[in-house]
mmCIF file of C-alpha atoms in Angstrom:
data_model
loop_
_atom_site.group_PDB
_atom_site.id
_atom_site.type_symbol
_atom_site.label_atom_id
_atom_site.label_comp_id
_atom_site.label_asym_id
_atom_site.label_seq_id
_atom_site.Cartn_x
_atom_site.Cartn_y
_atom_site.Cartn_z
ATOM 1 C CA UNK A 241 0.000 0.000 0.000
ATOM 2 C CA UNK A 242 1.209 3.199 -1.022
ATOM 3 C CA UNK A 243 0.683 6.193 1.528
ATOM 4 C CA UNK A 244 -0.380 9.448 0.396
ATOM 5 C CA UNK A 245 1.711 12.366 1.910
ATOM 6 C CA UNK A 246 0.106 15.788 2.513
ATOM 7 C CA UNK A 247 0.900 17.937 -1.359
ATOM 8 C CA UNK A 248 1.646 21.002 1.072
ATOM 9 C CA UNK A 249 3.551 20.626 4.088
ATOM 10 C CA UNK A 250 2.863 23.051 7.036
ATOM 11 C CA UNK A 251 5.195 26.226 7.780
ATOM 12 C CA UNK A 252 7.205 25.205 10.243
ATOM 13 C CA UNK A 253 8.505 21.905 8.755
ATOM 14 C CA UNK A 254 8.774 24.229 5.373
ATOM 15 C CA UNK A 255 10.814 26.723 6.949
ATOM 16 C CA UNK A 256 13.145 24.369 8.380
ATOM 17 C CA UNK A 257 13.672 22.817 5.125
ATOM 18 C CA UNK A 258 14.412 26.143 3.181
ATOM 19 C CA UNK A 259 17.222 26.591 6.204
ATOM 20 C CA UNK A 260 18.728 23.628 6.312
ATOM 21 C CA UNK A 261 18.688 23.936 2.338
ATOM 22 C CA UNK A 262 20.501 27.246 2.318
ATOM 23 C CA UNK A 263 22.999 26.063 4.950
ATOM 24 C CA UNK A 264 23.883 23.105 2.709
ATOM 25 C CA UNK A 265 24.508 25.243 0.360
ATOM 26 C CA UNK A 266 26.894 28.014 1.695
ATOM 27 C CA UNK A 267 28.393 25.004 3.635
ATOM 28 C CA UNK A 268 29.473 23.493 0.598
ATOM 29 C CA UNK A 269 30.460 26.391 -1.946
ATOM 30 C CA UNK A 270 32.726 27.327 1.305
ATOM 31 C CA UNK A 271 34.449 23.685 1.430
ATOM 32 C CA UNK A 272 34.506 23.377 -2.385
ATOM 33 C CA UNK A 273 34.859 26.481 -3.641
ATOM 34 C CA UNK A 274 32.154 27.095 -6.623
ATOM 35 C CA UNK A 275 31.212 25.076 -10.138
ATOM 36 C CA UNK A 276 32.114 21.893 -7.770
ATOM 37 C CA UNK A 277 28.213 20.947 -6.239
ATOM 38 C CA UNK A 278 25.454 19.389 -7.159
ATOM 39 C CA UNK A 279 21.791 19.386 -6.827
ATOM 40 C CA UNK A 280 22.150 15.688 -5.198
ATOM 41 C CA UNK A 281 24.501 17.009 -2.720
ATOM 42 C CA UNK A 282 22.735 19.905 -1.442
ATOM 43 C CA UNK A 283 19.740 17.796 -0.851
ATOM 44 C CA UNK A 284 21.902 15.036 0.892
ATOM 45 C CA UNK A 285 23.776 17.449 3.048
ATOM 46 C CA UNK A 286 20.307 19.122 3.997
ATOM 47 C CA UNK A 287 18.471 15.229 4.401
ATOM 48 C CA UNK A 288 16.033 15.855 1.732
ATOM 49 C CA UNK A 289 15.373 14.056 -1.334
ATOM 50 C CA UNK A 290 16.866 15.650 -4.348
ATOM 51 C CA UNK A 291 12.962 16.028 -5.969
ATOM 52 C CA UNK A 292 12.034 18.183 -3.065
ATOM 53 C CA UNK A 293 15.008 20.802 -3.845
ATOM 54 C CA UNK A 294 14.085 20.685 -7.762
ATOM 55 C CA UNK A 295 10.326 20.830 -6.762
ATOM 56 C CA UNK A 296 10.499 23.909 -5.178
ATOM 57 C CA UNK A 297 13.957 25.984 -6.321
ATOM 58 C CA UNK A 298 13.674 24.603 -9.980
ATOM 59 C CA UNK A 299 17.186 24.696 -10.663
ATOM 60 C CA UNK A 300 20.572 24.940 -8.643
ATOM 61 C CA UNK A 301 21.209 28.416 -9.955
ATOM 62 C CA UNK A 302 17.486 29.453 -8.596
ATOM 63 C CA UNK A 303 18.576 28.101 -5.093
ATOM 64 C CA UNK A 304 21.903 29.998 -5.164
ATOM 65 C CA UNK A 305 19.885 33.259 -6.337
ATOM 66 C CA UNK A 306 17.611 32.798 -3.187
ATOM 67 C CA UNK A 307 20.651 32.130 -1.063
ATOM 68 C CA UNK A 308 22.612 34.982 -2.084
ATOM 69 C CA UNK A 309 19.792 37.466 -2.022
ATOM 70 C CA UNK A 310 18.419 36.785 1.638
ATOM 71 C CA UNK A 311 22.046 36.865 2.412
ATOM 72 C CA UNK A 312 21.833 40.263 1.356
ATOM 73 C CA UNK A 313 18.722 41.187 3.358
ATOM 74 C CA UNK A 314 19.023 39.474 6.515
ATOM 75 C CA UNK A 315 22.724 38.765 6.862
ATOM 76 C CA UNK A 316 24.136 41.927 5.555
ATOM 77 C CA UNK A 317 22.014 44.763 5.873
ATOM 78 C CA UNK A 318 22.870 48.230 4.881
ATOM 79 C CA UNK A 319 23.495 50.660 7.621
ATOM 80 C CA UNK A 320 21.758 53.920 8.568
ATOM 81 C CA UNK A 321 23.604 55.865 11.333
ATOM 82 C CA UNK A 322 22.185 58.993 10.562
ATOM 83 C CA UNK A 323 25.533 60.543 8.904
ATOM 84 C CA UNK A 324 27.517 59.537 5.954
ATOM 85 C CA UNK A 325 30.878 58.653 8.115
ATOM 86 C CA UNK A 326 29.127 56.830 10.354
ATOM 87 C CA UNK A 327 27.413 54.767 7.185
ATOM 88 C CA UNK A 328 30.296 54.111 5.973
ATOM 89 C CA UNK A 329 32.569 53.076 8.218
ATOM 90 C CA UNK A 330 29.905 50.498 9.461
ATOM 91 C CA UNK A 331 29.912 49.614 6.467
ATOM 92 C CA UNK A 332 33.187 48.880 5.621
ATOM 93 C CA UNK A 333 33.776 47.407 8.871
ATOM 94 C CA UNK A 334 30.570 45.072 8.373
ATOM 95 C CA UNK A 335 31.653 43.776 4.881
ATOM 96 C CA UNK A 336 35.391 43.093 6.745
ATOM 97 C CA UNK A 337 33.155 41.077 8.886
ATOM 98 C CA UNK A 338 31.152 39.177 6.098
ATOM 99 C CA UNK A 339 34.192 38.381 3.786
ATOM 100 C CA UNK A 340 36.357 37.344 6.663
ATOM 101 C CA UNK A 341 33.515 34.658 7.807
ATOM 102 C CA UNK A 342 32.761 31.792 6.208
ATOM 103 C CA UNK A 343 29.325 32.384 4.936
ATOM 104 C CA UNK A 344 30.187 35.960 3.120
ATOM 105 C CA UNK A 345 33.221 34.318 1.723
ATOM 106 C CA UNK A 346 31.062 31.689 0.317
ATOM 107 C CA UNK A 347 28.579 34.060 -0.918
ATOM 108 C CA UNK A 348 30.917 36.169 -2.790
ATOM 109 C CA UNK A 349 32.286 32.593 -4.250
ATOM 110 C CA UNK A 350 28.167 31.868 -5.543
ATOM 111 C CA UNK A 351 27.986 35.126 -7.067
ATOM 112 C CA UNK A 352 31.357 34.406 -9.077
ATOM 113 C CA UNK A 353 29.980 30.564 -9.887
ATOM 114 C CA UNK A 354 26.615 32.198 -11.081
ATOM 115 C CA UNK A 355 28.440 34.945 -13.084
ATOM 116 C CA UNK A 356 30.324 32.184 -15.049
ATOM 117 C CA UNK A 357 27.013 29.884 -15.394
ATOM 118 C CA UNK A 358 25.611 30.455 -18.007
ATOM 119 C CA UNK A 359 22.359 32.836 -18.625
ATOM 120 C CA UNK A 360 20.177 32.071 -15.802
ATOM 121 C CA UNK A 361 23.042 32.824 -13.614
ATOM 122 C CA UNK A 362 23.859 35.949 -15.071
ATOM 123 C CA UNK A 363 20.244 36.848 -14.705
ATOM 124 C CA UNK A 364 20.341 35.500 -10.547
ATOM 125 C CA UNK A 365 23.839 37.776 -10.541
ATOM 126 C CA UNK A 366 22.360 40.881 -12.023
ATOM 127 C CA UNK A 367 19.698 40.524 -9.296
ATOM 128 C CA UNK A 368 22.125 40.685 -6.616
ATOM 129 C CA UNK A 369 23.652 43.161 -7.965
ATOM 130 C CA UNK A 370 21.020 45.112 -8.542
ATOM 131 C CA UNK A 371 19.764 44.607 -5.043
ATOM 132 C CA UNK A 372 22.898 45.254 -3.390
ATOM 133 C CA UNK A 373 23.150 49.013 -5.554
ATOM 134 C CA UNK A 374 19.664 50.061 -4.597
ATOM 135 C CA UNK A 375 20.551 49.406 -0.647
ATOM 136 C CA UNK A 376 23.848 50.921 -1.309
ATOM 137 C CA UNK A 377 22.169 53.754 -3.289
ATOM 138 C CA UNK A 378 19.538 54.090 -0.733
ATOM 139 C CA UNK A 379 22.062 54.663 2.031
ATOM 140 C CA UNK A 380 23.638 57.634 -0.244
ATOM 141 C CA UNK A 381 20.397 59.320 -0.665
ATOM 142 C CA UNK A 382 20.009 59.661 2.500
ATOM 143 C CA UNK A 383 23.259 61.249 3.315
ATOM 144 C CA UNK A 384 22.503 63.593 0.416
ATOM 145 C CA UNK A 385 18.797 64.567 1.952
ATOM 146 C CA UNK A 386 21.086 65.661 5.046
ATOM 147 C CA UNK A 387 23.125 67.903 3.126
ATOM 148 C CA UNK A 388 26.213 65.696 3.168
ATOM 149 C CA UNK A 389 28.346 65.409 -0.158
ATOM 150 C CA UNK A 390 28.340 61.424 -0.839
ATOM 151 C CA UNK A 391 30.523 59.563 -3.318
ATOM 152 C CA UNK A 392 28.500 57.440 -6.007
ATOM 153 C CA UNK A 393 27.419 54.149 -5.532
ATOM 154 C CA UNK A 394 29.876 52.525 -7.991
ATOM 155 C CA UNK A 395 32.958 54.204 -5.601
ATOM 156 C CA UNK A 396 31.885 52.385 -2.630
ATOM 157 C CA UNK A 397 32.008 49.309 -4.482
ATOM 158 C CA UNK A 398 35.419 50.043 -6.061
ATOM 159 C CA UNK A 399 37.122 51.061 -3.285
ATOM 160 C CA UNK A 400 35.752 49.559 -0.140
ATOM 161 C CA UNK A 401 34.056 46.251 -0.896
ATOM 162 C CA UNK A 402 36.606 45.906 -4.137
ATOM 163 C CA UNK A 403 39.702 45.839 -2.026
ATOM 164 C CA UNK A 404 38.618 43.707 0.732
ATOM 165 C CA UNK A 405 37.196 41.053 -1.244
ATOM 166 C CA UNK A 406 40.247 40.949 -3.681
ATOM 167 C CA UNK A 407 42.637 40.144 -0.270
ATOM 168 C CA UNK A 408 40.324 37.688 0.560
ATOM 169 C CA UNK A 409 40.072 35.920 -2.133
ATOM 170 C CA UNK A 410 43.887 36.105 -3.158
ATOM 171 C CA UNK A 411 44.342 35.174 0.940
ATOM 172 C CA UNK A 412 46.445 38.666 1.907
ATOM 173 C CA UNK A 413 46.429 40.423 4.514
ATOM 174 C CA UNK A 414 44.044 40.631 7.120
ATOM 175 C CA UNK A 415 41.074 43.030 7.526
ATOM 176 C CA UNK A 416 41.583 45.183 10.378
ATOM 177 C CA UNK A 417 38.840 47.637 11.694
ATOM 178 C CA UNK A 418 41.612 50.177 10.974
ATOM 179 C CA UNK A 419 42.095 49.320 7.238
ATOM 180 C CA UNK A 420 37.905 48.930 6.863
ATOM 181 C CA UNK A 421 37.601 52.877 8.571
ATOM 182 C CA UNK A 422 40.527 53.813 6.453
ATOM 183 C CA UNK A 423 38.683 52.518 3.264
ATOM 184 C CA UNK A 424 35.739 54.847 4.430
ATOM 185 C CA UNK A 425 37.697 57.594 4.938
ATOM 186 C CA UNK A 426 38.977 57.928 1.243
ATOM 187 C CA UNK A 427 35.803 58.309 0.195
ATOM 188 C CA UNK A 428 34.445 60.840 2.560
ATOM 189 C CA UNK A 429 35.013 64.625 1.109
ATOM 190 C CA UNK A 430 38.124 66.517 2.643
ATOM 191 C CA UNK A 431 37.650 68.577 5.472
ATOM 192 C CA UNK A 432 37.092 71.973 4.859
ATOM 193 C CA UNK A 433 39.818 73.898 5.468
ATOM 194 C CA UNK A 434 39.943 76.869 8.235
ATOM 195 C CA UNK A 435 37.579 79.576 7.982
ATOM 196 C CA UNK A 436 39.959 82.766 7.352
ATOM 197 C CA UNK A 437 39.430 85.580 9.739
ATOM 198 C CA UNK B 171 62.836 -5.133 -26.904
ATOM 199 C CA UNK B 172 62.658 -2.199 -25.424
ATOM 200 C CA UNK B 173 63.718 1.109 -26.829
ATOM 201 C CA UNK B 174 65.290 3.519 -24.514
ATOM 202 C CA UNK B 175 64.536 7.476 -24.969
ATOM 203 C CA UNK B 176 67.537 10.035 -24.554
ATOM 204 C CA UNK B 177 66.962 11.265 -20.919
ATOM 205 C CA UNK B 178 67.163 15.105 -21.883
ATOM 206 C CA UNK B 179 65.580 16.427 -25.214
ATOM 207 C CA UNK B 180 66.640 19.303 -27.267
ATOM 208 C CA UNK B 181 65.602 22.653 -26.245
ATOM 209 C CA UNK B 182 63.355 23.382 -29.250
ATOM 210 C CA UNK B 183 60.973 20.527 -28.537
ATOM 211 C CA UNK B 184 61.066 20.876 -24.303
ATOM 212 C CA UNK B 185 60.201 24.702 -25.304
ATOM 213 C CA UNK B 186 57.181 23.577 -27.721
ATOM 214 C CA UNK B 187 55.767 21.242 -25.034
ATOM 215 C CA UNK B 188 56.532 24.017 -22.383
ATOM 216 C CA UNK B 189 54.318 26.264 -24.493
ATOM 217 C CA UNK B 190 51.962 23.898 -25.541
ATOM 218 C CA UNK B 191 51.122 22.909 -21.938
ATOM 219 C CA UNK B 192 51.379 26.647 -20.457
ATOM 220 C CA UNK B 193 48.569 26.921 -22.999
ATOM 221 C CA UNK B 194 46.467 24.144 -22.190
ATOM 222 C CA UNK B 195 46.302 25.124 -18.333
ATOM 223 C CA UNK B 196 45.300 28.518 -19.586
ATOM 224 C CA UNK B 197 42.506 27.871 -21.978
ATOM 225 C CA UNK B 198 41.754 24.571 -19.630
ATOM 226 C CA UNK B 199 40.914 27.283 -16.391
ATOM 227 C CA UNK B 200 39.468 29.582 -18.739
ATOM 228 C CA UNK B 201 36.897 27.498 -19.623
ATOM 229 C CA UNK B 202 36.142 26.081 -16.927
ATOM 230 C CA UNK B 203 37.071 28.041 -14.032
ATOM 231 C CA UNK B 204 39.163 26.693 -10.762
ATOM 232 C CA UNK B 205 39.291 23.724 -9.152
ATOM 233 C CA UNK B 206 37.904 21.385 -12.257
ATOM 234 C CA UNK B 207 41.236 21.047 -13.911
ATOM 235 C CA UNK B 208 43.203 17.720 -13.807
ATOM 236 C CA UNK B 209 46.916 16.853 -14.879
ATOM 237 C CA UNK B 210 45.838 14.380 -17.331
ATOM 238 C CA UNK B 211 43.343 16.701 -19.180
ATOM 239 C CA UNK B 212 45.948 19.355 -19.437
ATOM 240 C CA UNK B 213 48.316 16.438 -21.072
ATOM 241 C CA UNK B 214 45.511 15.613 -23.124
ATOM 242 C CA UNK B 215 45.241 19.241 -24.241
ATOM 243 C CA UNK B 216 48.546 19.820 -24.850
ATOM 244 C CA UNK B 217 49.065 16.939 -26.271
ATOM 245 C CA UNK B 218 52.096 15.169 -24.266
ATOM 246 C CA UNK B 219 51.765 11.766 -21.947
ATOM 247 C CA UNK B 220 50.694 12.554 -18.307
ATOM 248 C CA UNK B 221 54.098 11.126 -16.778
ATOM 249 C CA UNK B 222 56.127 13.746 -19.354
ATOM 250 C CA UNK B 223 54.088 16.712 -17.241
ATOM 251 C CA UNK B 224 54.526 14.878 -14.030
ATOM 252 C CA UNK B 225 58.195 14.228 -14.089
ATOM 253 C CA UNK B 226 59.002 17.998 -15.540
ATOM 254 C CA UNK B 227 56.620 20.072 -13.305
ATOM 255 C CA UNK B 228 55.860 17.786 -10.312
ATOM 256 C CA UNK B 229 52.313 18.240 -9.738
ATOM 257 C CA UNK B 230 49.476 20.516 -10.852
ATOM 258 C CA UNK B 231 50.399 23.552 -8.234
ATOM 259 C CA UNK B 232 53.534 23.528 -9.473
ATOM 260 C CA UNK B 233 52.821 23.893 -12.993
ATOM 261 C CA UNK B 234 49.858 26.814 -12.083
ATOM 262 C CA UNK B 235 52.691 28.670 -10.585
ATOM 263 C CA UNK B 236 54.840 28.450 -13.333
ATOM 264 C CA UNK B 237 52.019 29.677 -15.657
ATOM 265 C CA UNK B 238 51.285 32.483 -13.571
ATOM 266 C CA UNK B 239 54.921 33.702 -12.715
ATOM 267 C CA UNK B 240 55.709 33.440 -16.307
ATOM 268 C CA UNK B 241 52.297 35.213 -17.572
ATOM 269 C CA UNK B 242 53.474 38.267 -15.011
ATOM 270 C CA UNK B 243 57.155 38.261 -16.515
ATOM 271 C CA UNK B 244 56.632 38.311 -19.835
ATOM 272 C CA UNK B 245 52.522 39.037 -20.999
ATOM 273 C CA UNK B 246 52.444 41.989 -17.519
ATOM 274 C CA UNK B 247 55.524 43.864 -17.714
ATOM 275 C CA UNK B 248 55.045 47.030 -15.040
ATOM 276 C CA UNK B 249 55.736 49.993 -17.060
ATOM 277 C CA UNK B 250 58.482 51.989 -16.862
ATOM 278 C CA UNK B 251 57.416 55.594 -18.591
ATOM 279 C CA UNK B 252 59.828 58.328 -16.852
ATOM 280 C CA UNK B 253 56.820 59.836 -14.688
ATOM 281 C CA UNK B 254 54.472 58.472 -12.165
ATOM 282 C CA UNK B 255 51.254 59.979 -13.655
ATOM 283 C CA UNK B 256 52.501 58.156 -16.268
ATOM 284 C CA UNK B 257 53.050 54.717 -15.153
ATOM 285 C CA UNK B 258 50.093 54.452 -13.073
ATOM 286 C CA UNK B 259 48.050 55.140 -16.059
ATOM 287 C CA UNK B 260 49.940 52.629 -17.805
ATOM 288 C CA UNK B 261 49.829 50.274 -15.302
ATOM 289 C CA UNK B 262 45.922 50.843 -14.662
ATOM 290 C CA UNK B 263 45.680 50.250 -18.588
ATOM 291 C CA UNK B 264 47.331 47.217 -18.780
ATOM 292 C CA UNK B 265 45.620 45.784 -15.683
ATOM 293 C CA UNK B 266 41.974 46.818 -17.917
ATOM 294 C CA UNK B 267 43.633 44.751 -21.070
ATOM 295 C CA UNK B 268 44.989 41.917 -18.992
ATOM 296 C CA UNK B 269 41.744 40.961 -17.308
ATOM 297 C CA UNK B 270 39.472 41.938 -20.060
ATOM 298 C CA UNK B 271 41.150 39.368 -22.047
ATOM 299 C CA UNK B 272 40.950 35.592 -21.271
ATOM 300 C CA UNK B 273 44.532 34.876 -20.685
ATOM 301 C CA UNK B 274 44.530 37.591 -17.806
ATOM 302 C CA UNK B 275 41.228 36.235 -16.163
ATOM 303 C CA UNK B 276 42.265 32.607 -16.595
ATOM 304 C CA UNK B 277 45.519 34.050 -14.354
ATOM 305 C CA UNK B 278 43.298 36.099 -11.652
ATOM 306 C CA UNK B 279 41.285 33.003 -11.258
ATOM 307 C CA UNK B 280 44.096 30.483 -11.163
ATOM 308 C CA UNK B 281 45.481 33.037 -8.726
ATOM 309 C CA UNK B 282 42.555 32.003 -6.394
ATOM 310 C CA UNK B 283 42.611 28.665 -6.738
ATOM 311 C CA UNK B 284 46.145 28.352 -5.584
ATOM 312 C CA UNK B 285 44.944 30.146 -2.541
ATOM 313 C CA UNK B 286 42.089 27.792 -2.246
ATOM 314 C CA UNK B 287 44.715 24.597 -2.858
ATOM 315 C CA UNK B 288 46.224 23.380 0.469
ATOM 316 C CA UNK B 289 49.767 24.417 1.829
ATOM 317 C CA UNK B 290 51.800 23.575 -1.713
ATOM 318 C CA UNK B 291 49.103 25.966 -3.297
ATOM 319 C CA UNK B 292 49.391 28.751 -0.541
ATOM 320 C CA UNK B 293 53.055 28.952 -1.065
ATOM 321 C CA UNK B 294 52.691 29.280 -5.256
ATOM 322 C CA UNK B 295 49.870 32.058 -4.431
ATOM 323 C CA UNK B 296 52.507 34.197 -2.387
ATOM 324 C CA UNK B 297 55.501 33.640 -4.898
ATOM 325 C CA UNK B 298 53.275 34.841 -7.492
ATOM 326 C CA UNK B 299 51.821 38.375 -5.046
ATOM 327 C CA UNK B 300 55.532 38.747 -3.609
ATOM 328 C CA UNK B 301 56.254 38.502 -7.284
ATOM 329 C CA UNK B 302 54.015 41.363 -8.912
ATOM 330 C CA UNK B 303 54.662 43.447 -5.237
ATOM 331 C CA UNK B 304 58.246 43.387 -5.643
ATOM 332 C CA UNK B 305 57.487 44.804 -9.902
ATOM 333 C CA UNK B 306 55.369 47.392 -8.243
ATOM 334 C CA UNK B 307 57.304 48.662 -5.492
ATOM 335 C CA UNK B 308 60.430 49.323 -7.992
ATOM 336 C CA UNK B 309 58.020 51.076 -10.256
ATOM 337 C CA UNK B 310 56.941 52.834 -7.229
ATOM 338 C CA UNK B 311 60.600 53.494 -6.192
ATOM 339 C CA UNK B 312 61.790 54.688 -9.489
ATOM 340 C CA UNK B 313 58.830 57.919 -8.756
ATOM 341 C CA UNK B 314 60.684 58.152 -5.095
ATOM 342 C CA UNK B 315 63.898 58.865 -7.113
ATOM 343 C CA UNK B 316 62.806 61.533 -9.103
ATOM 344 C CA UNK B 317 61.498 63.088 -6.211
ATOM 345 C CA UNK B 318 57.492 62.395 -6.909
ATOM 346 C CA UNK B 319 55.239 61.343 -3.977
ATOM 347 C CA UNK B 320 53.865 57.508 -4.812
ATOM 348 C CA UNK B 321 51.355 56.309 -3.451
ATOM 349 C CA UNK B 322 52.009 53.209 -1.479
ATOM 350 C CA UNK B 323 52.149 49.351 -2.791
ATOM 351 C CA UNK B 324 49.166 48.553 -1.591
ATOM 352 C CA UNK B 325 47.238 51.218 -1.879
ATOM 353 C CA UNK B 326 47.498 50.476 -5.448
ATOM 354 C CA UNK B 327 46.565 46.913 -5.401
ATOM 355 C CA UNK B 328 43.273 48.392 -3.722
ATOM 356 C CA UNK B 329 42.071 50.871 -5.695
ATOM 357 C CA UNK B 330 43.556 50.156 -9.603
ATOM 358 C CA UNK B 331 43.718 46.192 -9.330
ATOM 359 C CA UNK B 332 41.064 45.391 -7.158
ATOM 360 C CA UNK B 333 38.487 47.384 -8.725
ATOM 361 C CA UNK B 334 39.038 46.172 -12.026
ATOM 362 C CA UNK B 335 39.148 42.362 -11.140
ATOM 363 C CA UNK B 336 35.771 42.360 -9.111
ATOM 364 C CA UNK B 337 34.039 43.854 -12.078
ATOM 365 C CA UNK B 338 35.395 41.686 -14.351
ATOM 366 C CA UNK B 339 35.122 38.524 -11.712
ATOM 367 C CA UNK B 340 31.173 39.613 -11.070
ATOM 368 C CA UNK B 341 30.757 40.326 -14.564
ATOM 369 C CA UNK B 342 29.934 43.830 -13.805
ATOM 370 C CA UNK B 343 30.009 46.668 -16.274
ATOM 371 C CA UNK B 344 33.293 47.723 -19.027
ATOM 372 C CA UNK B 345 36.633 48.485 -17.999
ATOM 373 C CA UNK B 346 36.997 51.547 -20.361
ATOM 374 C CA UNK B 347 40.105 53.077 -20.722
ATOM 375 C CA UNK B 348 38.687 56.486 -19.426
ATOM 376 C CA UNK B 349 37.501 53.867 -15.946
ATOM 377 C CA UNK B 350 41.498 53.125 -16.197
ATOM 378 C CA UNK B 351 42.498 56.436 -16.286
ATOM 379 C CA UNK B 352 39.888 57.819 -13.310
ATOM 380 C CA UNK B 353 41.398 54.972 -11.244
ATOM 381 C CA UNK B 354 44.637 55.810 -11.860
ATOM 382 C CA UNK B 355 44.547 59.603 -11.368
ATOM 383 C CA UNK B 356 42.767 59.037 -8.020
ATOM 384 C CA UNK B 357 46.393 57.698 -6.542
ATOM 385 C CA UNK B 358 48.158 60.648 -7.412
ATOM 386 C CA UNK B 359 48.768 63.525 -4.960
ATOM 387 C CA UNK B 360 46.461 66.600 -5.801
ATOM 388 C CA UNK B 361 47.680 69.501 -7.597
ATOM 389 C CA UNK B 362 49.528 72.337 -5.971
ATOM 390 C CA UNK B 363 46.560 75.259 -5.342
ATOM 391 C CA UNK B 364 47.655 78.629 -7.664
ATOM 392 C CA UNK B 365 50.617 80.207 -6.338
ATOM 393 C CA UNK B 366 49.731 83.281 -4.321
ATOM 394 C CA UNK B 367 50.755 86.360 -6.160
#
């Protein structure tokens, strides 16, 4: 006799499937490095069957999308500290944070593997992309509603994420909180000099 | 009966399969990024037996460092143009053509897998950055001389190299050579203000 299972399953056991999913796979993009896992090994790493993960994600590159993007939101959100210094340097300091950890490393690794995969992963990579400049641009609009002089979007990315995540991935040097602040710094405007009397 | 092979061949054919196989690893991590590349299909590529790649380069790391160290010698000179404005946009030039190409990219990404490849890889990685830092830091040395101000090493690995590689590693936007330039100018010290008359 064949027994029916339930077509929907509730929440909870849901939820704990799309986590233990998305752990699988920053778990093993970190160990592997990316273009190296499978479908089937997600799904075994996470104790699902590998129909479940197609089922609902589709496709590998659809999973990684939905990894890397609530990464984005809930990992690695965009600070507002109510001045652009402030923004930045926690900003700089928090991607130090994220590359130097396991999970941003691997997450910067997916978004390289979906670059290189073909079109549907340079669609899930413009997404992320796109995502990550309209937080990043938000956080600049702001400073510019307060008056403040902020760089553009693409300089933050050039010259603080850029850097850090090119020592990280080429393993040199360490990210101190005093190299992250003195990435912000460069891209705050000089101080005005003294008023003359 | 068994024919015996002279030990040593002549230098035209041990440069041919030098070439040939400094090829294959290329084109091989080109198309296929890090980490999927075995001895035996770069042999295959290039054309030689397995054992001929194994006995003259060791193992795999071996040979990637050799590719790299070679590519930086002779296809990434550092430029030598009698002024630092001059060299940096040079440099910041040549770093744009490098990794637009696919014999630059293949290099930033094999690069990262050495860093990503054990202890024997680790130690390839930092012959090949103690390599391009040492190129840099004469170029840098030479503006010393002639009494310019130079930026420092690193600052230029952060903000010409770095740059350029993430966009090209997250497939993100041209490298034009007016991006090179901008990048370039940005390390050099600003202009002396009008002299008060």
């Amino acid at each position: 006799m064949v027994e029916k299972r339930p077509a929907r399953r509730p929440g909870g056991r849901s939820a704990r499937v799309r986590a233990a999913v998305h752990r699988a796979v920053t778990e093993l993009v970190a160990e592997r490095g990316y273009g190296n896992v499978t479908v089937g090994e997600v799904a075994a790493r996470a104790g699902v069957a590998d129909t479940s993960v197609y089922r609902r994600w589709g496709s590998l590159e659809a999973l990684l999308t939905e990894v890397v993007m609530s990464w984005l939101t809930d990992q690695s959100p965009i600070p507002d500290t109510g001045s652009l210094r402030g923004d930045l340097r926690a900003f700089a300091a928090q991607v130090a944070r994220d590359v130097t950890g396991p999970d941003g490393l691997a997450v910067v690794r997916l978004v390289m593997a979906l670059s290189a995969a073909g079109e549907e992963g340079a669609r899930a990579r413009d997404a992320f992309l796109a995502e990550r400049a309209r937080q990043l641009t938000g956080m600049l609009d702001r400073a510019r509603e307060r008056g403040e002089e902020p760089p553009g979007m693409l300089e933050v990315v050039d010259h603080i994420l850029a850097p850090m995540y090119i020592r990280v991935l080429f393993g040199a040097g360490p990210l101190t909180p005093e190299y992250a602040e003195e990435l912000a710094d460069r891209l705050l405007p000089p101080p005005a000099g003294p008023a003359v009397s």
